[in-house]
Short mmCIF file of N, CA and C in Angstrom, two decimals:
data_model
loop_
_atom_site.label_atom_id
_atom_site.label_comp_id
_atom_site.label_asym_id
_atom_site.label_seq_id
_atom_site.Cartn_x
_atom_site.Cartn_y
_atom_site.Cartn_z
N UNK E 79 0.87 -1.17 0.00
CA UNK E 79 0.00 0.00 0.00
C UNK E 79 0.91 1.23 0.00
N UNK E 80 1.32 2.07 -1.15
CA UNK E 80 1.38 3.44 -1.02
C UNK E 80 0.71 4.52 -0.93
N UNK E 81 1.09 5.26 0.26
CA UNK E 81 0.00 6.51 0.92
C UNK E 81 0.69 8.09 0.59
N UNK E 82 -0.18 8.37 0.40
CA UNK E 82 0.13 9.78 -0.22
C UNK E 82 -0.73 10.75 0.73
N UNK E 83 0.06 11.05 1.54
CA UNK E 83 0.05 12.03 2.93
C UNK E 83 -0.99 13.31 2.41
N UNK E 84 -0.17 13.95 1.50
CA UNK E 84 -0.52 15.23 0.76
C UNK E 84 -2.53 14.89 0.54
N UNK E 85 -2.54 14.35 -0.09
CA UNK E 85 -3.76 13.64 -0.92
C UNK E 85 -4.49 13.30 0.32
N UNK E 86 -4.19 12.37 0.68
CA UNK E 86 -4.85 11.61 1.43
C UNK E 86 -5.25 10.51 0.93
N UNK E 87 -4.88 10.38 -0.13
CA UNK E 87 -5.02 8.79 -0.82
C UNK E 87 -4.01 7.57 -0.93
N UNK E 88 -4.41 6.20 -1.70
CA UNK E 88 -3.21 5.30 -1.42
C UNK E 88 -3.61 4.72 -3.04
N UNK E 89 -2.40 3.89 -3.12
CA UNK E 89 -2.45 2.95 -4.29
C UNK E 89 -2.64 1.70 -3.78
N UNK E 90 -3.25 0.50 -3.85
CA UNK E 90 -2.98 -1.12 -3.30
C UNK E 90 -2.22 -1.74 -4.64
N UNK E 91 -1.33 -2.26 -4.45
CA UNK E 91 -1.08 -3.26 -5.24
C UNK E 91 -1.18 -4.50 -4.92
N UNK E 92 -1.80 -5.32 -5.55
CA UNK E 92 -1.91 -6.93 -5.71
C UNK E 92 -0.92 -7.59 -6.55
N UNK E 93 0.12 -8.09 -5.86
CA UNK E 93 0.70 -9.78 -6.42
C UNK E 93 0.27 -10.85 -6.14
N UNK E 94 -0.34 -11.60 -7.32
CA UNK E 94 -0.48 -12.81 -7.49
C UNK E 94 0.51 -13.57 -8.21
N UNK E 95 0.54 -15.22 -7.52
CA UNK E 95 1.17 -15.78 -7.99
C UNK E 95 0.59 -17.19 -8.01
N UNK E 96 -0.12 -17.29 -9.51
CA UNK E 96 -1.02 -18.36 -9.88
C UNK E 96 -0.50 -19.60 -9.42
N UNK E 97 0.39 -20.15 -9.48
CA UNK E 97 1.19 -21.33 -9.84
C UNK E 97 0.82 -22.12 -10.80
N UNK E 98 0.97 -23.42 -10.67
CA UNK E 98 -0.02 -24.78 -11.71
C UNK E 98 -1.18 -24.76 -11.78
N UNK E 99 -2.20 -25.18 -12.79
CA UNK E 99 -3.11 -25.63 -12.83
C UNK E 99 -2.93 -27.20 -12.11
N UNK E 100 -4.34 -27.20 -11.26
CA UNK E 100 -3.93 -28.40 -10.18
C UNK E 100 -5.27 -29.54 -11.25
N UNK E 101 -5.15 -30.81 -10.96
CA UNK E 101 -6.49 -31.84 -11.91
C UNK E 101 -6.75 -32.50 -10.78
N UNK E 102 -7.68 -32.68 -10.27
CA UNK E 102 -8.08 -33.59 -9.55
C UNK E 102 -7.63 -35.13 -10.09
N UNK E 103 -7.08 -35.76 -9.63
CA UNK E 103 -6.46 -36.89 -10.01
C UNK E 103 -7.27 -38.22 -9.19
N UNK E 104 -7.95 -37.93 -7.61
CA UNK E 104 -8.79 -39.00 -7.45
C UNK E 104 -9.60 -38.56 -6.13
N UNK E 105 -10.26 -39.00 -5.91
CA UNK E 105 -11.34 -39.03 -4.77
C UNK E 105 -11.37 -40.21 -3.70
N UNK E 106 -10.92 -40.08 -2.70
CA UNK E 106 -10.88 -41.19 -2.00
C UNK E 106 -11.79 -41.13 -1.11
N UNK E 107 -12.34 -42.01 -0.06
CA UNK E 107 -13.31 -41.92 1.20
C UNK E 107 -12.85 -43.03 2.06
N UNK E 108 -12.72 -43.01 3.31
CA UNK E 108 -11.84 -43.79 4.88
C UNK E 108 -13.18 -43.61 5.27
N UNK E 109 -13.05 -44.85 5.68
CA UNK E 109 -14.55 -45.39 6.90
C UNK E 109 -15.46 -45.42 6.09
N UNK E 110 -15.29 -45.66 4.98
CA UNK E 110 -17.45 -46.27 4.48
C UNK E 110 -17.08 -47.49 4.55
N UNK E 111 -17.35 -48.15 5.30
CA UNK E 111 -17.77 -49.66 5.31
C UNK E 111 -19.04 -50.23 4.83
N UNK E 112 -20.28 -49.48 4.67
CA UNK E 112 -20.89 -49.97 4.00
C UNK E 112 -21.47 -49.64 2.31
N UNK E 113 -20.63 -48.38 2.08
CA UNK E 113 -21.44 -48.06 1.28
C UNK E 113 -19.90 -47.45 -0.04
N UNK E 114 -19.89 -48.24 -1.07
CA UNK E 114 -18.98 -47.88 -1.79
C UNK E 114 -18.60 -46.53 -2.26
N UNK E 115 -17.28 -46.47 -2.24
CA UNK E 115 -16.90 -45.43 -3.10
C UNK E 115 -17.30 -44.65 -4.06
N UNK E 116 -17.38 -45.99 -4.83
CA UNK E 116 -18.12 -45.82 -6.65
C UNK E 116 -19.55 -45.01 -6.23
N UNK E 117 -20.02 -45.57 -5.21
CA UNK E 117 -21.44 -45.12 -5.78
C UNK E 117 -21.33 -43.62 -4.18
N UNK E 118 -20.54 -43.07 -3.72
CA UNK E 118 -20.46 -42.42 -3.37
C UNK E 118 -19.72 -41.19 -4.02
N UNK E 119 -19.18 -41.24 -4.66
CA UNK E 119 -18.76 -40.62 -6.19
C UNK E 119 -19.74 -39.95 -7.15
N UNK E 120 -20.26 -40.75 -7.50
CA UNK E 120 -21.61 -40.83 -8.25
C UNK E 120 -23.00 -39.50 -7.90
N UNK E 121 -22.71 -39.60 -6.34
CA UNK E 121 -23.67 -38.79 -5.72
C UNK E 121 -22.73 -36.93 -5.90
N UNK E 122 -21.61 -37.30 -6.09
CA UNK E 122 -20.69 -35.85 -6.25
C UNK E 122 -21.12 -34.91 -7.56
N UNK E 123 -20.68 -33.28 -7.68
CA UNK E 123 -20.85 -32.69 -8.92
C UNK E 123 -19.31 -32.91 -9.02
N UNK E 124 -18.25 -32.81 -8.10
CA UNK E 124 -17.04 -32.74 -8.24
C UNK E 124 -16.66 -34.15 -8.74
N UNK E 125 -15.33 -34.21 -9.58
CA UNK E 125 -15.33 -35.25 -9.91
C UNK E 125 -13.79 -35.77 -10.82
N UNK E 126 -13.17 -36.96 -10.93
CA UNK E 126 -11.56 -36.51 -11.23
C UNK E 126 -11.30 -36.07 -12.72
N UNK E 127 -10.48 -35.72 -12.89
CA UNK E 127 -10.06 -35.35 -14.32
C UNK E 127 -9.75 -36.39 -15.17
N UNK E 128 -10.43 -36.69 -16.41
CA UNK E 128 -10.39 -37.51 -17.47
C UNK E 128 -10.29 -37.02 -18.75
N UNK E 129 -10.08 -38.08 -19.86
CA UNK E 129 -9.83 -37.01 -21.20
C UNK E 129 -10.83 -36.02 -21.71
N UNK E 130 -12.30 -36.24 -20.97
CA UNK E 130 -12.86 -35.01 -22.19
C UNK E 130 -13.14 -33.99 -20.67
N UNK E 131 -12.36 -33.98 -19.87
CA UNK E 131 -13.00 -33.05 -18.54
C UNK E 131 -12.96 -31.53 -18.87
N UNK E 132 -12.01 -30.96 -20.11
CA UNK E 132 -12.24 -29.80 -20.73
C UNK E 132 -13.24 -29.71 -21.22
N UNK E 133 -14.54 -30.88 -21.83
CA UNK E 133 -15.50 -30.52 -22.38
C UNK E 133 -16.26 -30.37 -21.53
N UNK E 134 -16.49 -31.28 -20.51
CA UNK E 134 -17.54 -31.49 -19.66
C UNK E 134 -17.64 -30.31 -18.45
N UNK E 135 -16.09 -29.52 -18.06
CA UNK E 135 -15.89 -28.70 -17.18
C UNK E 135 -15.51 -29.43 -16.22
N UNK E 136 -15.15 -30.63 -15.45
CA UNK E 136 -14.66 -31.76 -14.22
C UNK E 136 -13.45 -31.68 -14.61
N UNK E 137 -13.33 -32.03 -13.07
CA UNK E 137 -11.76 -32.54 -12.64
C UNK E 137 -11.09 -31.26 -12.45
N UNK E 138 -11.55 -30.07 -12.14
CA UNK E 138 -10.79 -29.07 -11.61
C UNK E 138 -11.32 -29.04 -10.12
N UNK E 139 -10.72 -28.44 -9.41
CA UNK E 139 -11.57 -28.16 -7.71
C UNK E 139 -12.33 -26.81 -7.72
N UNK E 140 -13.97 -26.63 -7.24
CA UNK E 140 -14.47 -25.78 -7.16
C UNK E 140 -15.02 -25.99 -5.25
N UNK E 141 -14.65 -24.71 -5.17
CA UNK E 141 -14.74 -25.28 -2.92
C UNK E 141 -16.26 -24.90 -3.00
N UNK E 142 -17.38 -23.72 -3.47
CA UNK E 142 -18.49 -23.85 -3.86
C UNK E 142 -19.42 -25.59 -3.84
N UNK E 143 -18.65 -26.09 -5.06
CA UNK E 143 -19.17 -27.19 -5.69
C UNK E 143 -19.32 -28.41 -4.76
N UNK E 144 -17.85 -28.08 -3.94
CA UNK E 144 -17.53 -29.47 -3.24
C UNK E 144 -18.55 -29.13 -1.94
N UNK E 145 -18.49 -27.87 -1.59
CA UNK E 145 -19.58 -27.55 -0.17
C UNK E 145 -20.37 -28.32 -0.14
N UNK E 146 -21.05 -28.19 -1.62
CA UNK E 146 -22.74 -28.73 -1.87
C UNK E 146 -22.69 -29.93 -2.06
N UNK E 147 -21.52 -31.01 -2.58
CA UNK E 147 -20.87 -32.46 -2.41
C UNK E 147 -21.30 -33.02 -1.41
N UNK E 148 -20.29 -32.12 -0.63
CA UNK E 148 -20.56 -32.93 0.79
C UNK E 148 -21.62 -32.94 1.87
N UNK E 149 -22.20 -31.85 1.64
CA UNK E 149 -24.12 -31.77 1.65
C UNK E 149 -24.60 -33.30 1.08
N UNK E 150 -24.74 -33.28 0.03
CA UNK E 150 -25.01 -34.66 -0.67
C UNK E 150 -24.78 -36.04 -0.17
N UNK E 151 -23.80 -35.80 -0.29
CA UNK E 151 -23.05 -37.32 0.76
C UNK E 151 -23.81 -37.46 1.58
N UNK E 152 -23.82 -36.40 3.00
CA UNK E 152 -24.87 -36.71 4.31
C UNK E 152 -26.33 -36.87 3.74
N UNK E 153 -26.60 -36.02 2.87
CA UNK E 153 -27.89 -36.59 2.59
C UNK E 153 -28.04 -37.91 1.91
N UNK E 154 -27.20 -38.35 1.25
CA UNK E 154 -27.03 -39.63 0.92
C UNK E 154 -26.99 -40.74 1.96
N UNK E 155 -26.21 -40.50 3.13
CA UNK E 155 -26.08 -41.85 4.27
C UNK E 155 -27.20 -41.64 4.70
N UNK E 156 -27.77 -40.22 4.97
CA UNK E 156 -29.21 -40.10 5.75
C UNK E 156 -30.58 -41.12 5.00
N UNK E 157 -30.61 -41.05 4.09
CA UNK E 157 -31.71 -41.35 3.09
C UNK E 157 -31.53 -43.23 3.28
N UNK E 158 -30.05 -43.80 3.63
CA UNK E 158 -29.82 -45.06 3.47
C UNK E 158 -29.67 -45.55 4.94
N UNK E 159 -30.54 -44.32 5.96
CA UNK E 159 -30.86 -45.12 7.47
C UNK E 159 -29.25 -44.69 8.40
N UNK E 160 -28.53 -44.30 8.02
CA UNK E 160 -26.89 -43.94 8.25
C UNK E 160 -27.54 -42.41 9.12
N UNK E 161 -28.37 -42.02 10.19
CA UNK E 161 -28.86 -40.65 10.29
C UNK E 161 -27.97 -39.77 11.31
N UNK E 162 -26.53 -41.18 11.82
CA UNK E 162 -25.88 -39.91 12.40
C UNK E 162 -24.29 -39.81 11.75
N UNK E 163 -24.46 -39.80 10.51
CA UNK E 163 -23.15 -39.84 9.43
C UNK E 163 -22.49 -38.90 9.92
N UNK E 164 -21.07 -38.69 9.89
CA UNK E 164 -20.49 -37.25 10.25
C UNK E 164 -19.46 -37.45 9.32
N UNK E 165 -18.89 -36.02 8.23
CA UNK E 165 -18.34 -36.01 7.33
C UNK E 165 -17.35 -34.90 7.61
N UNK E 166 -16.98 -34.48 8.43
CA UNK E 166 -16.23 -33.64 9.43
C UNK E 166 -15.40 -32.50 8.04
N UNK E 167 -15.42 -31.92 7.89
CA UNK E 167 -14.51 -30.99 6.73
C UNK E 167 -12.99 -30.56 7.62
N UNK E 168 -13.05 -30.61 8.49
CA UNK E 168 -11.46 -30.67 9.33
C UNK E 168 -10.80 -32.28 8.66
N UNK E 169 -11.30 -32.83 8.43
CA UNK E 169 -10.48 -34.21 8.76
C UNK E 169 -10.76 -34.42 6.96
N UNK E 170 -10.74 -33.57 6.06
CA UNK E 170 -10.88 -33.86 4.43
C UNK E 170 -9.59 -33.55 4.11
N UNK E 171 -8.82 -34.32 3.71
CA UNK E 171 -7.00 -34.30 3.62
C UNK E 171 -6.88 -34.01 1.96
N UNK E 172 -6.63 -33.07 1.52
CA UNK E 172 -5.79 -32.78 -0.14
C UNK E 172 -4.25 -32.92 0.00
N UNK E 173 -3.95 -33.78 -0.62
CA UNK E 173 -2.57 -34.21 -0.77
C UNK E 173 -2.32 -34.12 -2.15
N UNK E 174 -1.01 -33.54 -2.61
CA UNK E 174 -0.62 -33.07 -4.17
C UNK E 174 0.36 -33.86 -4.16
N UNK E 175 0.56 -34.90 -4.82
CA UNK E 175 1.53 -36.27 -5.36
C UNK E 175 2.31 -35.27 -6.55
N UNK E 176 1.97 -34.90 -7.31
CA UNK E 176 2.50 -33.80 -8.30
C UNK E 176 2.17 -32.39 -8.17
N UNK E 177 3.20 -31.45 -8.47
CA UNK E 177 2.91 -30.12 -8.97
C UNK E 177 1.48 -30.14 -9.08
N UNK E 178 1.16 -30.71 -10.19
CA UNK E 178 -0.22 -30.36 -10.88
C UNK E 178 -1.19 -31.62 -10.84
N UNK E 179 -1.21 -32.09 -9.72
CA UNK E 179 -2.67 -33.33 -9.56
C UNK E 179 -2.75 -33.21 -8.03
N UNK E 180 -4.14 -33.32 -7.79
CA UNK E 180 -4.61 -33.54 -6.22
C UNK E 180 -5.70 -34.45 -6.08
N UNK E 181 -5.14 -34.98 -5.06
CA UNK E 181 -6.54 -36.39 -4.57
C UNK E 181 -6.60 -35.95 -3.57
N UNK E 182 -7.91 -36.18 -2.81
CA UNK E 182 -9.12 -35.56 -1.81
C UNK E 182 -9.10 -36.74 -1.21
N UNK E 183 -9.33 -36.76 -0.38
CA UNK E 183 -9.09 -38.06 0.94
C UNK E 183 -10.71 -38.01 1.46
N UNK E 184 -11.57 -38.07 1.23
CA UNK E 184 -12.81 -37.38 2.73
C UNK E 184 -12.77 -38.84 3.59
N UNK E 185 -13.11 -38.14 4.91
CA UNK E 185 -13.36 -39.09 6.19
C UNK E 185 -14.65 -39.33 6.05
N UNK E 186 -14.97 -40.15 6.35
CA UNK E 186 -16.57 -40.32 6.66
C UNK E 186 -17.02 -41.63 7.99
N UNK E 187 -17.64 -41.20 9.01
CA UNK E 187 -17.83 -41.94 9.98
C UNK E 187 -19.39 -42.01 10.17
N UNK E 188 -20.02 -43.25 9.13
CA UNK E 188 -21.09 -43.30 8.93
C UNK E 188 -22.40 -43.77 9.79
N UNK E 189 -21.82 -44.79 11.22
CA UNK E 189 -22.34 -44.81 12.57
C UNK E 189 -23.40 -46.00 12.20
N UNK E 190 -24.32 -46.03 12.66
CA UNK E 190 -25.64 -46.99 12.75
C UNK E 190 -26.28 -47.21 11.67
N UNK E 191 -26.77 -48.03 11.01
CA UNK E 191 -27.53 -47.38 10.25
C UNK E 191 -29.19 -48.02 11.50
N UNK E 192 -30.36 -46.72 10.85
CA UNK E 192 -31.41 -47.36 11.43
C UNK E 192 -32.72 -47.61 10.63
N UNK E 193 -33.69 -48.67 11.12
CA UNK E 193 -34.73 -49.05 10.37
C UNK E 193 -35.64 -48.50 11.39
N UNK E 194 -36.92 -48.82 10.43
CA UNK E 194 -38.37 -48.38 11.24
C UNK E 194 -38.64 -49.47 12.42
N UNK E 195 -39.72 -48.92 12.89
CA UNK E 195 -39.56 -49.68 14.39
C UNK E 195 -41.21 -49.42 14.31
N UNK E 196 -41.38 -49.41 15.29
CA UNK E 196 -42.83 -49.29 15.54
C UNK E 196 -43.40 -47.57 14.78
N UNK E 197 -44.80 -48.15 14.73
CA UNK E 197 -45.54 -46.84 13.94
C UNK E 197 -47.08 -47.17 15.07
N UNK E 198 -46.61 -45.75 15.65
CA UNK E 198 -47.78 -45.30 16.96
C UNK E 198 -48.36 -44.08 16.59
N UNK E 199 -49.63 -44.43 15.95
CA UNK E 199 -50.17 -43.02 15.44
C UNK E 199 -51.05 -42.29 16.99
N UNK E 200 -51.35 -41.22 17.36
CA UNK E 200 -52.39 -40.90 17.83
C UNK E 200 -53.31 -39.55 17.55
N UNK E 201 -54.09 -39.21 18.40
CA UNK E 201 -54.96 -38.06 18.18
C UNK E 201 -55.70 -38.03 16.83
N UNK E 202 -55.78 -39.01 16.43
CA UNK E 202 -56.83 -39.26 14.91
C UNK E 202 -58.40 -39.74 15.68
N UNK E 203 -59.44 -39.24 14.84
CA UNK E 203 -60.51 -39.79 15.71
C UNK E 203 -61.81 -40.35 14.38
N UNK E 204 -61.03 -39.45 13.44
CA UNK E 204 -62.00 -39.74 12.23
C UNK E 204 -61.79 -41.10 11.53
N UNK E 205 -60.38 -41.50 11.26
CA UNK E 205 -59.94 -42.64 10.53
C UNK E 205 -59.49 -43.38 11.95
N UNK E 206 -59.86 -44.85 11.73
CA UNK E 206 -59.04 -45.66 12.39
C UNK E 206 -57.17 -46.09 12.53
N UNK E 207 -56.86 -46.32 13.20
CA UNK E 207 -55.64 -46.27 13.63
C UNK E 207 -54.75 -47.30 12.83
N UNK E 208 -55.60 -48.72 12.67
CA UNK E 208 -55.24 -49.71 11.48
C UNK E 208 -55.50 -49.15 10.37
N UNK E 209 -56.46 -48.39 9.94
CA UNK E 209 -56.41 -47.42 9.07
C UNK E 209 -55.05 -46.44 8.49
N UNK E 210 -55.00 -45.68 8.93
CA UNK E 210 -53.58 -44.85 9.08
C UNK E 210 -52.53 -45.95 9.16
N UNK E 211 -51.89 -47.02 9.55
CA UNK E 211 -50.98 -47.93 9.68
C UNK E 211 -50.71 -48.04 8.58
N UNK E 212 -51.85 -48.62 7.45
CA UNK E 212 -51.70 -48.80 5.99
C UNK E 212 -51.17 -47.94 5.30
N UNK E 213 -52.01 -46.56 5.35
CA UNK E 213 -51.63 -45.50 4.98
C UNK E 213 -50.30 -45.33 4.87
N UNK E 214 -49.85 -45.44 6.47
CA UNK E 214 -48.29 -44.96 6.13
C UNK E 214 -47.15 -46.43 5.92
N UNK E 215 -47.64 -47.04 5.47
CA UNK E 215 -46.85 -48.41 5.17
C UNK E 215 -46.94 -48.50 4.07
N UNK E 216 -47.67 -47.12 3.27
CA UNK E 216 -47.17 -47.22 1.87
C UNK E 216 -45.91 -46.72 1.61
N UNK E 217 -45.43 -45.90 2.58
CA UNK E 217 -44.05 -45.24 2.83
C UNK E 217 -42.99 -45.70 3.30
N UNK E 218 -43.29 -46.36 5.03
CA UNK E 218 -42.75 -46.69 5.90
C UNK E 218 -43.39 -47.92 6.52
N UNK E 219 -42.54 -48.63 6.29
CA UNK E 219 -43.00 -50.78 6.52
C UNK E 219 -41.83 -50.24 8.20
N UNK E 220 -42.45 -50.73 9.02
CA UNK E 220 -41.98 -51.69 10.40
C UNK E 220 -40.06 -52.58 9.84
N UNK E 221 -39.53 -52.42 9.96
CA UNK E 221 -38.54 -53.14 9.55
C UNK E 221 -37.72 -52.77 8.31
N UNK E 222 -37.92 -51.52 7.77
CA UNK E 222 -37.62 -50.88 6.53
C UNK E 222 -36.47 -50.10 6.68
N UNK E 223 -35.20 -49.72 6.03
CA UNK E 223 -34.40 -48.45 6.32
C UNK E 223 -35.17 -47.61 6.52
N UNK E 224 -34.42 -46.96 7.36
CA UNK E 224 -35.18 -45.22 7.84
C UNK E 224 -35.08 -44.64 6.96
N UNK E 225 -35.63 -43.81 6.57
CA UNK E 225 -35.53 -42.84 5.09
C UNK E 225 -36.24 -41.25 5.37
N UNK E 226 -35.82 -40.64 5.95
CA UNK E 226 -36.40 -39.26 6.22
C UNK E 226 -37.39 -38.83 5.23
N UNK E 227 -36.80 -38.84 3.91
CA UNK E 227 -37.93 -38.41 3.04
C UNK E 227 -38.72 -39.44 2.77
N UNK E 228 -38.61 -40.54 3.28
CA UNK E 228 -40.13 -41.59 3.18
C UNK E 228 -41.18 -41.41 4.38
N UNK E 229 -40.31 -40.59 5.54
CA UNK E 229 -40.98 -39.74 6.38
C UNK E 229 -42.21 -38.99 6.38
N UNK E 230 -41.23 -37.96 5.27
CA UNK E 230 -41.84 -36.61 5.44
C UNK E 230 -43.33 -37.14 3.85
N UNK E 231 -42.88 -37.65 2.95
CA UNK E 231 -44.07 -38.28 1.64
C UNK E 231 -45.36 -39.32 2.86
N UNK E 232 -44.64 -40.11 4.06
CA UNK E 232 -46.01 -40.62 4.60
C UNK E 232 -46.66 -39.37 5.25
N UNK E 233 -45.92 -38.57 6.17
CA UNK E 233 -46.78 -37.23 6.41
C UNK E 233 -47.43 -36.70 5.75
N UNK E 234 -46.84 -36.41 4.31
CA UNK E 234 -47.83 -35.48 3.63
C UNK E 234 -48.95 -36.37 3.02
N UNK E 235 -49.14 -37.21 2.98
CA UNK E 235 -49.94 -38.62 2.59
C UNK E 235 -51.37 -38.47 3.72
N UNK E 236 -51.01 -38.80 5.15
CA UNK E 236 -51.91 -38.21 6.16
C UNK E 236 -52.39 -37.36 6.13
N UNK E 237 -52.11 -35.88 5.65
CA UNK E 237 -52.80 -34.94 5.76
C UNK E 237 -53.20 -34.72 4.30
N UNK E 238 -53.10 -35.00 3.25
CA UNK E 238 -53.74 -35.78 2.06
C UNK E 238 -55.35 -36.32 2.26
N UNK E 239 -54.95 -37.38 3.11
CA UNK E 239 -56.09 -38.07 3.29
C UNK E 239 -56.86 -37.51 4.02
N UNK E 240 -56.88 -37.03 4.86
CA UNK E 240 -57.87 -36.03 5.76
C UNK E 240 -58.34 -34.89 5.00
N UNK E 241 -57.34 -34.14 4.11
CA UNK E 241 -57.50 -32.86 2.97
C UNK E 241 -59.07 -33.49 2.16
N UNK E 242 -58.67 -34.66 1.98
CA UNK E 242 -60.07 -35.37 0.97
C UNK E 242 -61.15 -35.05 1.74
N UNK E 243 -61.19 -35.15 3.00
CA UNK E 243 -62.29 -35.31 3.44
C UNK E 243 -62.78 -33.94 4.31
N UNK E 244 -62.21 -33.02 3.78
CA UNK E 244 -62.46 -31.75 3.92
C UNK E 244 -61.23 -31.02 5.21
N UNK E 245 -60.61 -31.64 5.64
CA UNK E 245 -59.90 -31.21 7.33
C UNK E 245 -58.81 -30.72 6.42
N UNK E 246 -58.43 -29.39 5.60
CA UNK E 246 -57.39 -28.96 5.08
C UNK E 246 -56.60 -28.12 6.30
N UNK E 247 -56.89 -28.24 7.42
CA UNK E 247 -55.99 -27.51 8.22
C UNK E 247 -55.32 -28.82 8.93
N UNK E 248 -55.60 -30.11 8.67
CA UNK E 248 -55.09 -31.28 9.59
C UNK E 248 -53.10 -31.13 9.34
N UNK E 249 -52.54 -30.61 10.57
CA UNK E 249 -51.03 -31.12 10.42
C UNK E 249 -50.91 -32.09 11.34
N UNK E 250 -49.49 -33.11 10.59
CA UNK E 250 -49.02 -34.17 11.28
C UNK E 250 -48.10 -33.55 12.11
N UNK E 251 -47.50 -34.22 13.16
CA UNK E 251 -46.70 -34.10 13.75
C UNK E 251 -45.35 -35.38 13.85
N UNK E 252 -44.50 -35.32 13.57
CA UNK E 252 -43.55 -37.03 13.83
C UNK E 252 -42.98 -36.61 15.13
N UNK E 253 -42.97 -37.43 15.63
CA UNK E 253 -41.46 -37.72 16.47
C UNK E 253 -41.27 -38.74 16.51
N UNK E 254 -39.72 -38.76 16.03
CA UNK E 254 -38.64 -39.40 15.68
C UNK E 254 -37.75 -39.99 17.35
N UNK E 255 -38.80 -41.45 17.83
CA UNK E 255 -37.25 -41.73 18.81
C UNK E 255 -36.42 -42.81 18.76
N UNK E 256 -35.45 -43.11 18.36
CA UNK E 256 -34.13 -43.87 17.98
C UNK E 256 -34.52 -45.07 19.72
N UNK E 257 -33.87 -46.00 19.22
CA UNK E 257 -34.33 -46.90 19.81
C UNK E 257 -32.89 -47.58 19.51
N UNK E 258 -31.96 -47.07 20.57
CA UNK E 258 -30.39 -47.35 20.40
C UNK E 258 -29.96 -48.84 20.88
N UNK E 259 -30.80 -49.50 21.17
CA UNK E 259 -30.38 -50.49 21.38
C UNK E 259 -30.72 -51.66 20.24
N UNK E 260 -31.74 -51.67 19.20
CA UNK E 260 -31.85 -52.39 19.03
C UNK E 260 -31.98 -52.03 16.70
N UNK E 261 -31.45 -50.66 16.85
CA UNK E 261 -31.68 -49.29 15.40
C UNK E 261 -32.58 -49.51 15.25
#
């Protein structure tokens, strides 16, 4: 920064110093034990550099892109019953083997996975209770991966069915309690 007393003004100068263009060279993941790579990959926008990745725009690093990645991922273990996945961004290791290639390490400590358990509806007075059971066992079966959004589609299903029958103010309520001993 040069300051010019007189004036009262300054100049900033900026040096940059680009270096290499870096390629993503691979994607790795530590601790999925159950759930592959490949298809944890798959769920990414980020992705490694291959021959047409100039056409396609991949295989460069965008920290934007990867944010919303790893969004994905958790929503990915979440959706497959995995609901206390932790994907920690402290513990995501970039290591540069070359000047110009980087592989991404992510941790992932994917925990329990859990299924449905019992389905205890109450405060319904219009439809029966074996009623509603069906209902939401078009979503959520007793013994099924947990699936949040098979959750939230049997909720809106309930108040669906009541909507038919004129109760458009009917909201559901869930609660969700984990049953740690047995997922």
């Amino acid at each position: 920064i040069n300051r010019d007393r007189s004036t009262g003004l300054g100049t900033v100068t900026f040096k940059i110093r680009e270096g290499k263009k870096v390629k993503i060279r691979d994607i790795r993941f530590v601790g999925n034990a159950h759930i592959k790579a490949k298809v944890l990959r798959k769920q990414m926008d980020t992705k490694k550099w291959w021959m047409f990745s100039w056409l396609t725009d991949t295989g460069r690093f965008k920290d934007d892109e990867f944010q919303d990645d790893l969004d994905k991922l958790r929503d990915f273990y979440r959706e497959h019953g995995y609901l206390d996945v932790e994907i920690p961004e402290e513990k995501i290791v970039f290591s540069y083997p070359k000047k110009d290639s980087l592989i991404i390490a992510i941790a992932v400590t994917e925990g329990r996975q859990y299924k449905v358990g019992d389905i205890t509806i109450t405060g319904n007075k219009l439809h029966s209770t074996a009623l509603l059971k069906r209902v939401a066992a078009l979503y959520a079966k007793p013994g099924a991966i947990f699936a949040p959004s098979k959750i939230d589609k049997a909720t809106q299903r309930f108040e669906d069915y009541y909507g038919k029958d004129g109760y458009l103010d009917t909201r559901v309520h869930v609660t969700r309690r984990p049953n740690l001993k047995t997922n």
